[in-house]
Short mmCIF file of C-alpha atoms and ligand atoms in Angstrom, two decimals:
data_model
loop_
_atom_site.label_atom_id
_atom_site.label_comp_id
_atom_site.label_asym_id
_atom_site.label_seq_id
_atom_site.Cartn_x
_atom_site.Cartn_y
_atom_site.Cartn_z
CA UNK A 1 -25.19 -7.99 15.64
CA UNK A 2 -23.66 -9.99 18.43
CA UNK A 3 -20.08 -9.59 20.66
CA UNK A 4 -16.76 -10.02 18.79
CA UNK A 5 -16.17 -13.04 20.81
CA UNK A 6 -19.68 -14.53 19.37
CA UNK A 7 -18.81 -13.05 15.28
CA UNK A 8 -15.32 -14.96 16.34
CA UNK A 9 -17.22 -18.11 17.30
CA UNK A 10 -19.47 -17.83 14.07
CA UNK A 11 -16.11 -16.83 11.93
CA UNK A 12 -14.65 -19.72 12.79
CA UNK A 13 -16.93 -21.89 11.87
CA UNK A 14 -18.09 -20.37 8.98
CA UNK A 15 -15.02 -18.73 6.86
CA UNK A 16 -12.12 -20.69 5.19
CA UNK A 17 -9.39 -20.16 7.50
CA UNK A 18 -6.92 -18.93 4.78
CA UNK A 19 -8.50 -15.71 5.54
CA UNK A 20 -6.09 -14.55 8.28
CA UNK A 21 -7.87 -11.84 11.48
CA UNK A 22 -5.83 -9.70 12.78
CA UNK A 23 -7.85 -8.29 15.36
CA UNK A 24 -10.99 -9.92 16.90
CA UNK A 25 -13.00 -7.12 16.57
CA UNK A 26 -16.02 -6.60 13.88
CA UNK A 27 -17.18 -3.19 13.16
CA UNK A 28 -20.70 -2.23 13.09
CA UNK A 29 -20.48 1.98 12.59
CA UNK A 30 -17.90 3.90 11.01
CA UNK A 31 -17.10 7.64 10.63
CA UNK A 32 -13.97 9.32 8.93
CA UNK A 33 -11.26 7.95 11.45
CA UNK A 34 -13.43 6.33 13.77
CA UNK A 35 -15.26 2.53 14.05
CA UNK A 36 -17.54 1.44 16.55
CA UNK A 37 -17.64 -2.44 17.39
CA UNK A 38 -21.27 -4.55 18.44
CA UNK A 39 -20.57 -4.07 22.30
CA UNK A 40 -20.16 0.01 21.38
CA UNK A 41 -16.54 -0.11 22.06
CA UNK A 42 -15.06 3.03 19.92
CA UNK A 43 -11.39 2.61 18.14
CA UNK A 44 -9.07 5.15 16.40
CA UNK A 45 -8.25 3.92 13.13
CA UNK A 46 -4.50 3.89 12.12
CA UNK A 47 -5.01 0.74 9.31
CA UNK A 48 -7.74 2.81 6.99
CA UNK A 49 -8.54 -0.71 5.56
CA UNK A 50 -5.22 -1.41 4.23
CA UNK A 51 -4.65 2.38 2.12
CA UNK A 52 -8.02 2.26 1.24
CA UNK A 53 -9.53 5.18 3.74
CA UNK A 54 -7.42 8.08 2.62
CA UNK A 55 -10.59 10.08 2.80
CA UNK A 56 -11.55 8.86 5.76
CA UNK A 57 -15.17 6.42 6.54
CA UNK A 58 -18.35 7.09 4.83
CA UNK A 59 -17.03 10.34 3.47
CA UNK A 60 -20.06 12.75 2.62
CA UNK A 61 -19.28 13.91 -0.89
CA UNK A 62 -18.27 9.87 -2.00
CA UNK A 63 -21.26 8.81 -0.32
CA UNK A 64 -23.70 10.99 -2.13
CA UNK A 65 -22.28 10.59 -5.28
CA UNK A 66 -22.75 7.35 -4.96
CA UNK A 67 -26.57 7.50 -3.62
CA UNK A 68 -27.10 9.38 -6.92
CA UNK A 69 -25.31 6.70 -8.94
CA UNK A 70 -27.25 4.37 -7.21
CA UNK A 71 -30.91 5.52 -8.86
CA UNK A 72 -29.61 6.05 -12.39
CA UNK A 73 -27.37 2.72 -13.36
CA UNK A 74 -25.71 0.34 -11.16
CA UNK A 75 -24.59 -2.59 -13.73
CA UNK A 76 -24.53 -2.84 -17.25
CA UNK A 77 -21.28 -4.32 -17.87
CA UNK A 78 -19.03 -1.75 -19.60
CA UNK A 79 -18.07 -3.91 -22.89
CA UNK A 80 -22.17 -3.98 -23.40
CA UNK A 81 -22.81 -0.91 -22.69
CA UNK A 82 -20.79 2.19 -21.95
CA UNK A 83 -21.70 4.81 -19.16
CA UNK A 84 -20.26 8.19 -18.81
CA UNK A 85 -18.63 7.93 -14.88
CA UNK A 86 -16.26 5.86 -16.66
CA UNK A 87 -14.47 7.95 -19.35
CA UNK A 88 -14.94 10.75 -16.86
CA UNK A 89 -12.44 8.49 -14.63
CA UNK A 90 -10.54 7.84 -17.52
CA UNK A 91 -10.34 11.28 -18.29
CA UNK A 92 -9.17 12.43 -14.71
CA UNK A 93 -7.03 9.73 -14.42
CA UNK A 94 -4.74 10.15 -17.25
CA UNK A 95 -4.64 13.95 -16.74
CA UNK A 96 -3.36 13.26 -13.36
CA UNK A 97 -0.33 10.26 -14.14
CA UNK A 98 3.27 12.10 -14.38
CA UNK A 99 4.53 12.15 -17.69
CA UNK A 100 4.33 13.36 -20.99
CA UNK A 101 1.00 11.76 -22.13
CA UNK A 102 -0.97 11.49 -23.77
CA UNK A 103 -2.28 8.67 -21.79
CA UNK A 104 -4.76 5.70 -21.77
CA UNK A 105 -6.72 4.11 -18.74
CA UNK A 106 -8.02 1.04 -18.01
CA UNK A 107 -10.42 0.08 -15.35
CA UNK A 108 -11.05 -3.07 -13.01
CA UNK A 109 -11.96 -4.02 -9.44
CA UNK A 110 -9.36 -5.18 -7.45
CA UNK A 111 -5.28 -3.91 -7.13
CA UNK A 112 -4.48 -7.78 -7.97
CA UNK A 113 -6.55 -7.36 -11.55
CA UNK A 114 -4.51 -3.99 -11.90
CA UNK A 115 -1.02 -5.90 -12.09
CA UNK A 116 -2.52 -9.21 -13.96
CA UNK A 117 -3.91 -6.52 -16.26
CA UNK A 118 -0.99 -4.38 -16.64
CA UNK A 119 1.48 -7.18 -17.39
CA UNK A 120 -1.10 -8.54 -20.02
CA UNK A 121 -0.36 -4.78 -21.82
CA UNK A 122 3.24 -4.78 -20.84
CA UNK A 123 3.92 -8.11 -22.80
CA UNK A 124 1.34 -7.27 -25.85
CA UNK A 125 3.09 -3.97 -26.27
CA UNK A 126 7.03 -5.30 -26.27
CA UNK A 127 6.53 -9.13 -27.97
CA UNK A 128 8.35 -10.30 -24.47
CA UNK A 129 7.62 -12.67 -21.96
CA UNK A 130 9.45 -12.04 -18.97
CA UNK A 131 9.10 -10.13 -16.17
CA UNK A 132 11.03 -8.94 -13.39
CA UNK A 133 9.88 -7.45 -9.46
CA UNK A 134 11.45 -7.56 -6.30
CA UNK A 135 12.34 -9.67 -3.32
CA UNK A 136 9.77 -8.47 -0.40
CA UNK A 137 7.32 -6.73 -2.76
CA UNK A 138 3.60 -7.28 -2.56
CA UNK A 139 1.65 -7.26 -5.74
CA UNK A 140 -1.18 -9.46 -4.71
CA UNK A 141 -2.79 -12.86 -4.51
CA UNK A 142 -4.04 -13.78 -8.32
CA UNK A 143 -1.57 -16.26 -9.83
CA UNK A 144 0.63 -13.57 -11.99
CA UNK A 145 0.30 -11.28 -9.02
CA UNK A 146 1.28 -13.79 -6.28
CA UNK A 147 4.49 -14.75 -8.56
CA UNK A 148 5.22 -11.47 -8.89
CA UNK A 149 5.35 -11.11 -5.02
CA UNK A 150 8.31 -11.73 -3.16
CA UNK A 151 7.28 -12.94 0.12
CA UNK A 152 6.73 -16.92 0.31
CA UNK A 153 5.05 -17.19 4.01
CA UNK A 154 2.11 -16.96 3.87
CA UNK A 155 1.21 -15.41 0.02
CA UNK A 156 2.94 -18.01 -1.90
CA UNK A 157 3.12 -21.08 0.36
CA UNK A 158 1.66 -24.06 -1.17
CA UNK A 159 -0.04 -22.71 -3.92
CA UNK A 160 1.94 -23.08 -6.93
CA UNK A 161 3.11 -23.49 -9.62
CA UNK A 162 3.11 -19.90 -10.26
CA UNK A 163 3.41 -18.80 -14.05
CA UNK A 164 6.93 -18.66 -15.56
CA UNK A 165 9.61 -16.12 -16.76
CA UNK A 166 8.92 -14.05 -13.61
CA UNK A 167 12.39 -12.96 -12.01
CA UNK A 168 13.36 -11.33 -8.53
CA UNK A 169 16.15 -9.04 -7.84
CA UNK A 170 16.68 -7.57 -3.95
CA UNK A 171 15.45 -4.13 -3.47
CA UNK A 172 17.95 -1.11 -1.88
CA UNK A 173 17.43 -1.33 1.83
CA UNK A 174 19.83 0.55 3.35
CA UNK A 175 18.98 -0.47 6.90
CA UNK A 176 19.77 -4.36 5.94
CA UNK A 177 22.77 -3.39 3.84
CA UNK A 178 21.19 -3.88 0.51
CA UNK A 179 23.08 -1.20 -1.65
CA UNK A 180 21.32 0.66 -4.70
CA UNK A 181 24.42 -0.98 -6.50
CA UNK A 182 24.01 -4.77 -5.36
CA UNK A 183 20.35 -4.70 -6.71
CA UNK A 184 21.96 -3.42 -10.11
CA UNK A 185 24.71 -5.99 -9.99
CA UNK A 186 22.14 -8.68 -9.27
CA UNK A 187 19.69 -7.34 -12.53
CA UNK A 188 22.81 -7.69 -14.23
CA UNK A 189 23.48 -11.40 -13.31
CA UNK A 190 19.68 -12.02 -13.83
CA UNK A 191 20.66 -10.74 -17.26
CA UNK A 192 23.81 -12.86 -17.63
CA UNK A 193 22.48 -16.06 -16.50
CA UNK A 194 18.41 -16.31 -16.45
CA UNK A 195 17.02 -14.35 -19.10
CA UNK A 196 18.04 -11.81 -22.35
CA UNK A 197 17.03 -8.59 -21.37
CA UNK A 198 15.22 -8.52 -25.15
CA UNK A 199 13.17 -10.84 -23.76
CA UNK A 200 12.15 -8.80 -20.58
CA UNK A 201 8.37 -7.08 -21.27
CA UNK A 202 8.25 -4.99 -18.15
CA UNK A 203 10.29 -4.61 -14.97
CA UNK A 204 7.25 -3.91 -11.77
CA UNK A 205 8.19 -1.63 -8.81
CA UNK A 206 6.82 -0.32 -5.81
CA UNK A 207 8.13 3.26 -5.03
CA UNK A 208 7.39 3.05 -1.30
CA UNK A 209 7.04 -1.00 -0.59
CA UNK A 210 3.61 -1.13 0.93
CA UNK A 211 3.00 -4.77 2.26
CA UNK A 212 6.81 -5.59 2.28
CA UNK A 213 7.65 -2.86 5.00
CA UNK A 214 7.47 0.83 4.06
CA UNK A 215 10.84 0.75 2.54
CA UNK A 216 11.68 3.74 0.05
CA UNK A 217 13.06 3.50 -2.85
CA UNK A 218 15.90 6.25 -3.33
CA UNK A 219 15.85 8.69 -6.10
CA UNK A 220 19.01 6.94 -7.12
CA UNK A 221 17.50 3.25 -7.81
CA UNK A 222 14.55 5.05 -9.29
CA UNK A 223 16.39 7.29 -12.06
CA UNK A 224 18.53 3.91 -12.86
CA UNK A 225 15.55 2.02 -13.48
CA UNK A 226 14.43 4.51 -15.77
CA UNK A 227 17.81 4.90 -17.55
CA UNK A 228 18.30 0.56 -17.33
CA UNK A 229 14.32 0.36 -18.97
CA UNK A 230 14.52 2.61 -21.43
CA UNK A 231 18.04 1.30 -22.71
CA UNK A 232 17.04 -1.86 -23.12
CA UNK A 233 13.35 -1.20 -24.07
CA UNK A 234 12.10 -2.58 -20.91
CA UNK A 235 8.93 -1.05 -19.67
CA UNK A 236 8.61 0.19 -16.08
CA UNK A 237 5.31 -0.55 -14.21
CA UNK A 238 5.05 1.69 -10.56
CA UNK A 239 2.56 -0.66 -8.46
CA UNK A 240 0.98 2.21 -6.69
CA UNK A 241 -1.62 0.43 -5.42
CA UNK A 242 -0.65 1.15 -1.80
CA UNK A 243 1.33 4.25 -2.53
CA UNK A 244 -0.90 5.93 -4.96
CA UNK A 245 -3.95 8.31 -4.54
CA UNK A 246 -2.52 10.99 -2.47
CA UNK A 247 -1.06 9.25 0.46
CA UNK A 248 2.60 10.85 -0.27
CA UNK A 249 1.23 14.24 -0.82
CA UNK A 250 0.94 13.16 -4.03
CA UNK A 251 -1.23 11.95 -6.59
CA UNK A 252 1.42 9.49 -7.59
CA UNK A 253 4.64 8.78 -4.98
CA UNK A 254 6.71 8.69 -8.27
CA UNK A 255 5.97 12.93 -8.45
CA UNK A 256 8.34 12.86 -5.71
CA UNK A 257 11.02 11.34 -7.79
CA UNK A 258 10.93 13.23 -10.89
CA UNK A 259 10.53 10.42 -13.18
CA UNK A 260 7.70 8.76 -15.05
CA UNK A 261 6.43 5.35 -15.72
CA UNK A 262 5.13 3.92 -18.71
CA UNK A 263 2.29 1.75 -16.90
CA UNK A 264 0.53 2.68 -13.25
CA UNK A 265 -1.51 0.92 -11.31
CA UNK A 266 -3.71 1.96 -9.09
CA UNK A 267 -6.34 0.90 -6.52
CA UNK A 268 -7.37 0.95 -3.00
CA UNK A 269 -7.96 4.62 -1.83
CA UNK A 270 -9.19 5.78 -5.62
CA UNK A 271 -12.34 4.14 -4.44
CA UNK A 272 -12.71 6.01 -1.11
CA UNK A 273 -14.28 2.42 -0.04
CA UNK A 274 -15.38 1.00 -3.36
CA UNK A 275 -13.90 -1.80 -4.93
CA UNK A 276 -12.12 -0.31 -7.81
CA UNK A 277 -8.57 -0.27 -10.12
CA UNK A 278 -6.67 1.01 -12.73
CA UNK A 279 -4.01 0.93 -15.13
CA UNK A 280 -2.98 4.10 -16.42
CA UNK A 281 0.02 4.38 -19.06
CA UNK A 282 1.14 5.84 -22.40
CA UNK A 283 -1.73 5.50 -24.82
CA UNK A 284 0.63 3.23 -27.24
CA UNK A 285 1.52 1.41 -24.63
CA UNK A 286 -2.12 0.92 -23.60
CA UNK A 287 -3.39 0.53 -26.89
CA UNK A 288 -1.65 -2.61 -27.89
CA UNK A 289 -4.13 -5.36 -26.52
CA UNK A 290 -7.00 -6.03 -29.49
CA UNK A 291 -10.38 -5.14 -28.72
CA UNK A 292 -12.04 -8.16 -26.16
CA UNK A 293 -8.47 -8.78 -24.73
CA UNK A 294 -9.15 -6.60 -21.93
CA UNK A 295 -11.92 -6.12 -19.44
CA UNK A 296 -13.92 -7.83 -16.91
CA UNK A 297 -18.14 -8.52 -16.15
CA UNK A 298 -17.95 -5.87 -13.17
CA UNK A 299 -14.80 -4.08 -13.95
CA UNK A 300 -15.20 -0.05 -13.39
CA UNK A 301 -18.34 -0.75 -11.90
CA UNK A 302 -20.61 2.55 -12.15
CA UNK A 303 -21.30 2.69 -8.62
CA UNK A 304 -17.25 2.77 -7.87
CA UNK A 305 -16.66 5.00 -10.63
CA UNK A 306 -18.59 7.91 -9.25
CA UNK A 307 -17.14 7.24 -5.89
CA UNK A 308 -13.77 7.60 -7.34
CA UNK A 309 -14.86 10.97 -9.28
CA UNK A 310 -16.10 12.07 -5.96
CA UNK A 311 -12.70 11.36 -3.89
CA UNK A 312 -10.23 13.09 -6.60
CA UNK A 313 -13.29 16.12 -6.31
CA UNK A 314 -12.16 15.81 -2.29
CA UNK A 315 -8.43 15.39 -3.25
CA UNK A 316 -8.55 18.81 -4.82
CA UNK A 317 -11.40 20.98 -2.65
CA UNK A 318 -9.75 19.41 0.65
CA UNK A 319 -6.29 19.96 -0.37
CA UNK A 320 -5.88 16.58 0.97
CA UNK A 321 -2.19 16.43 -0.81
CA UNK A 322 -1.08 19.25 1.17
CA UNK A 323 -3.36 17.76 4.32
CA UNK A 324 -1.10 14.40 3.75
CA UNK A 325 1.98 16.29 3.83
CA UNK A 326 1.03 17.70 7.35
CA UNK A 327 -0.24 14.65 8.58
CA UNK A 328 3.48 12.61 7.54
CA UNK A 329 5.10 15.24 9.32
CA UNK A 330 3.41 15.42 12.66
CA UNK A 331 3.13 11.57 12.83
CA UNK A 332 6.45 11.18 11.83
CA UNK A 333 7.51 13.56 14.80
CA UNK A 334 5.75 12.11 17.02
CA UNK A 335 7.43 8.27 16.20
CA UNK A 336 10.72 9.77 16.45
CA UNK A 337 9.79 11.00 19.96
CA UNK A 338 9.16 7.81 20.47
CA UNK A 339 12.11 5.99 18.69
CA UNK A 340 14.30 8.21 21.17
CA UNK A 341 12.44 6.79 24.25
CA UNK A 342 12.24 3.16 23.23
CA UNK A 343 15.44 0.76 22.21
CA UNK A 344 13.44 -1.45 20.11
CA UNK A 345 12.49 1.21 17.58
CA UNK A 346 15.51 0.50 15.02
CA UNK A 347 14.07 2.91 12.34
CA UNK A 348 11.28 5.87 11.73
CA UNK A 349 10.35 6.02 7.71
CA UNK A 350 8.44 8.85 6.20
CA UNK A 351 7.29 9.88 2.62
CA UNK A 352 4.44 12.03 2.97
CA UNK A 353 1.99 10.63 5.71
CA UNK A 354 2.88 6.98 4.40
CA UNK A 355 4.71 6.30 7.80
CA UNK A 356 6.21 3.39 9.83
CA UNK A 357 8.57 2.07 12.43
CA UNK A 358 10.63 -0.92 12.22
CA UNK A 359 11.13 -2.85 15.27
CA UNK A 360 14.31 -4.79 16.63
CA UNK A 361 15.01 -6.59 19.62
CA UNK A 362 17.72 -5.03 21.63
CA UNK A 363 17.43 -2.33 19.16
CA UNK A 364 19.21 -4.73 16.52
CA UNK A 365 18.18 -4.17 12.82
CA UNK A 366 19.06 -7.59 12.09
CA UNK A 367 16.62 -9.19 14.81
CA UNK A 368 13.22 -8.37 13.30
CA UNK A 369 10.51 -8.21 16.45
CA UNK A 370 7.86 -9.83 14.76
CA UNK A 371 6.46 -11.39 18.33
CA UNK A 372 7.14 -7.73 20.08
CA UNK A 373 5.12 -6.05 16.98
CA UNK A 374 1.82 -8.15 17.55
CA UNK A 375 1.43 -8.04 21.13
CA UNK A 376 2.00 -4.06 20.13
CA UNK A 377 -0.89 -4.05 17.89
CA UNK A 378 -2.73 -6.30 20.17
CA UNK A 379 -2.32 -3.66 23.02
CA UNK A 380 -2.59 -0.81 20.87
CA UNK A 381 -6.58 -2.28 20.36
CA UNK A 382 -7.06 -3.14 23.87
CA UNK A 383 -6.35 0.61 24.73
CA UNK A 384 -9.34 1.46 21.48
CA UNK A 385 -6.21 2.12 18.68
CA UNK A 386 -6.47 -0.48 15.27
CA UNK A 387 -3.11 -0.58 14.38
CA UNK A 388 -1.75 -2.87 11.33
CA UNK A 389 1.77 -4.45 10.36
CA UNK A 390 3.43 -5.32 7.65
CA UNK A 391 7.25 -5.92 6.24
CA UNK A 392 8.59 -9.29 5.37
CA UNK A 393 9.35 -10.54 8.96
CA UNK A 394 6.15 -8.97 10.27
CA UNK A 395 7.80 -6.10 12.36
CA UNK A 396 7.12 -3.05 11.03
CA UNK A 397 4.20 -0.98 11.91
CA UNK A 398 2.52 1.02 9.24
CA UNK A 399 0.41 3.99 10.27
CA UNK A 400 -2.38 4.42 7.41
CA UNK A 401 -4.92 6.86 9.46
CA UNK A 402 -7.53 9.04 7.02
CA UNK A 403 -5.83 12.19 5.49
CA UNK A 404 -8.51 13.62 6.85
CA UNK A 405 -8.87 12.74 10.67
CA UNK A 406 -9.08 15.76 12.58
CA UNK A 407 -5.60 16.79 14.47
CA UNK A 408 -7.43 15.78 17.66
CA UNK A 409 -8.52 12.13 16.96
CA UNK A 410 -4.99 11.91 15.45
CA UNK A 411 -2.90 12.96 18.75
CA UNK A 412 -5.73 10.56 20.91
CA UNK A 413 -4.11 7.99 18.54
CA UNK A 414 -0.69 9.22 18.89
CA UNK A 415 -0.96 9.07 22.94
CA UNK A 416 -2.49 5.61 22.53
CA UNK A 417 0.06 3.77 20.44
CA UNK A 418 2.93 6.09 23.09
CA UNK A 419 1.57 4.05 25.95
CA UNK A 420 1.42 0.88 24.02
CA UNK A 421 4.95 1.68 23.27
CA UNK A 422 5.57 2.34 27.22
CA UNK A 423 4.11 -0.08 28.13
CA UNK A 424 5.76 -3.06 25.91
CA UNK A 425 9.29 -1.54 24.58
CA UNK A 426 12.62 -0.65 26.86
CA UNK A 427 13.10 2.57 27.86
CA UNK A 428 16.09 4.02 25.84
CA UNK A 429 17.26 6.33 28.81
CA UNK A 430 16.98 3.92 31.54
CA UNK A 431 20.36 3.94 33.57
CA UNK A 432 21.92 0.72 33.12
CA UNK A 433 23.60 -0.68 36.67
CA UNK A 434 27.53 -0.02 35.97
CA UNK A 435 29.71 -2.73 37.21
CA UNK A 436 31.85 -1.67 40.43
CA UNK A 437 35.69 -1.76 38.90
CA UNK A 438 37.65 -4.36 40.30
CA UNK A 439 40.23 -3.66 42.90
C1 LIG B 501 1.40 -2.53 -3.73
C2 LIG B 501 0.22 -3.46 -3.83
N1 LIG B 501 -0.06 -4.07 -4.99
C3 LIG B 501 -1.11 -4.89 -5.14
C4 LIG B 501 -1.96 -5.16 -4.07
C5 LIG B 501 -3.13 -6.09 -4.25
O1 LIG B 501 -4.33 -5.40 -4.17
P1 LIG B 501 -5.69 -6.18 -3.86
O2 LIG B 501 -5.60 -6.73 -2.49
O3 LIG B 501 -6.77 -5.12 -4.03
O4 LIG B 501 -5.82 -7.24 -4.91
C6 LIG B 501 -1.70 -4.57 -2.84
C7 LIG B 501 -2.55 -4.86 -1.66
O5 LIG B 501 -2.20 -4.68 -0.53
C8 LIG B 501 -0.60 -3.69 -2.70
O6 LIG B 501 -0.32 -3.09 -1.54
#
């Protein structure tokens, strides 16, 4: 393998440039919270591939369940014929999604298939069309997904028309002055003056917005939604694609809430690594699409399947829920240290270890740092830490480390991104030069 500046050379050439690179680094080795680069330069990993490395790299149990997988079955296509890794998925899966039951699952590959997929079953179950998300939520880049999403630059820009009937309301941010009531008052003009709420199939939410900048939702919005679906036999869909698989300290963020939805999806770290989703909901629900409606050549692969098996074995014999809850805390100490030392740290967000920091210039909510938060990250990998951002004006930083990173590799991190944050933000406490009073 060559250098990164080589790979970058070769990238360059070689890959459409619609795939964006955050950092110029290509990894060669990886081990729980740990990659290695081509020149042997060693990094802490904070991004975990996006949510996808709850269990950390190349974890031991996923990795020889799925060398056994491996030499039995690898393909067959699951509409041709079956294989038992996926009902046992199925199984697990619909045990584990909060509410009554009993439940239904369906399997795919990617979190984008998961919400194309679960609005299919959303609109066959109710007879409606439309559907409704919200402003600055990230449901991914397939066409339904991508008009789903509520971020234009760069997901949406010059690719549509997107399908139709697909509605936005602003989510409660209470840091930008978005009330839990002005996102009701706007469903309820959406109601008055786009669309009949009999015609509304499903109404998509992410508990803790993953992509659109670790904002989370209140227990407030997240009762009324329930209370707004189920009067108007709406049904609510919880994208926990990001939030899901035991990053909150919970299976499911919604557990934290109290309240069920009718559809989940899920994706990302259920794989440990391997490219799988799925939709979990209320068998009727689930059951309304006629057989061949649903499916896909490589969806619940075999090979994914037992990885998944293997991480919720992991989930349970590492008490990574508990682990998670640990994690959120100490991390989330550690950034409010910080957030007292450094002006431009506007907010510190926690539910379970899915943490972040929101950065403003002069400390001003309203004056997102997006230019501040990549020479951060940018730092934060020249001193060996990956970080990754995210939130709609690019300047909030997410920290998405393995549940299971040992406490050491996590405070080497921790000391890393604190000089990044020395290094590049104002210091809170300086003493500002007081002007002599006139005479
Ligand atoms: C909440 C949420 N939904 C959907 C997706 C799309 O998943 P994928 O990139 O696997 O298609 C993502 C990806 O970041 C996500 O965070």
């Amino acid at each position: 393998m060559g250098s990164n500046e080589s790979l970058v050379a070769r990238r360059q050439a070689a890959v459409a440039r619609g795939v964006s690179m955050m950092h110029p680094v290509f990894i060669e080795r990886a081990d729980n919270a740990l990659v290695w680069d081509g020149d042997g330069r060693r990094y802490i990993d904070f991004a975990g591939g996006i949510a996808v490395l709850n269990t950390g790299h190349r974890h031991r149990r996923v990795l020889e369940a799925v060398r056994a997988q491996l030499d039995k079955v690898t393909h067959t296509c699951f509409q041709i014929t079956g294989y038992e890794p996926y009902i046992a998925l199925c199984e697990r899966l619909n045990a584990l999604a909060p509410g009554p039951g009993p439940n239904k699952t369906l399997l795919m590959t990617t979190g984008a298939e998961a919400i194309e997929n679960a609005i299919k079953i959303a609109r066959a179950s109710t007879g409606r069309s439309a559907v409704i998300s919200f402003a600055g939520g990230f449901h991914g880049r397939t066409m339904m997904a991508l008009a789903l999403t509520g971020k234009v630059d760069p997901y949406k820009a010059g690719f549509g028309p997107f399908p139709a009937e697909v509605y936005h309301a602003p989510f409660p941010n209470a840091l930008h002055g978005v009330t839990v009531d002005d996102s009701f008052d706007s469903l309820a003009m959406l109601f008055k003056s786009d669309i009949a709420p009999d015609r509304v199939a499903a109404i998509v939410f992410e508990p803790v917005k993953g992509e659109g900048g670790y904002y989370i939702a209140s227990k407030d919005f997240v009762l009324r939604l329930r209370e707004l679906c189920d009067r108007l036999g709406i049904l609510l869909i919880a994208d926990e694609i990001q939030s899901g698989a035991g990053r909150t300290g919970r299976m499911f963020a919604l557990e934290h809430y109290g309240v069920a939805a009718d559809i989940y999806t899920l994706a990302k770290s259920l794989g440990g690594g391997f490219p799988l989703s799925a939709v979990v909901g209320r068998a009727e629900v689930m059951d309304a699409c006629g057989p061949g409606g649903l499916g896909g050549t490589y969806a619940g692969n075999p090979v994914a399947c037992a990885a998944a098996l293997a991480v919720l074995d992991v989930f349970t014999q590492e008490r990574i829920f508990e682990r998670a809850d640990r994690l959120g805390e100490k991390i989330g100490a550690a950034l409010e240290a910080l957030a007292a030392r450094h002006t431009e740290i506007v907010e510190v967000r926690r539910l379970g270890a899915m943490n972040a920091i929101e950065l403003g210039e002069g400390g001003d909510p309203q004056r997102p740092a997006a230019d501040l938060t990549k020479k951060f990250t940018a730092r934060a990998r020249e001193l060996g830490l990956i970080l990754l951002s995210c939130g709609i004006y690019g300047n909030v930083i997410r920290i998405l480390v393995p549940i299971t990173a040992g406490d050491s590799i996590v405070d080497e991190g921790l000391a890393l991104l604190s000089q990044a944050a020395s290094e590049l933000l104002s210091d809170a406490n300086a003493t500002v030069p007081r002007l002599r009073p006139a005479r």
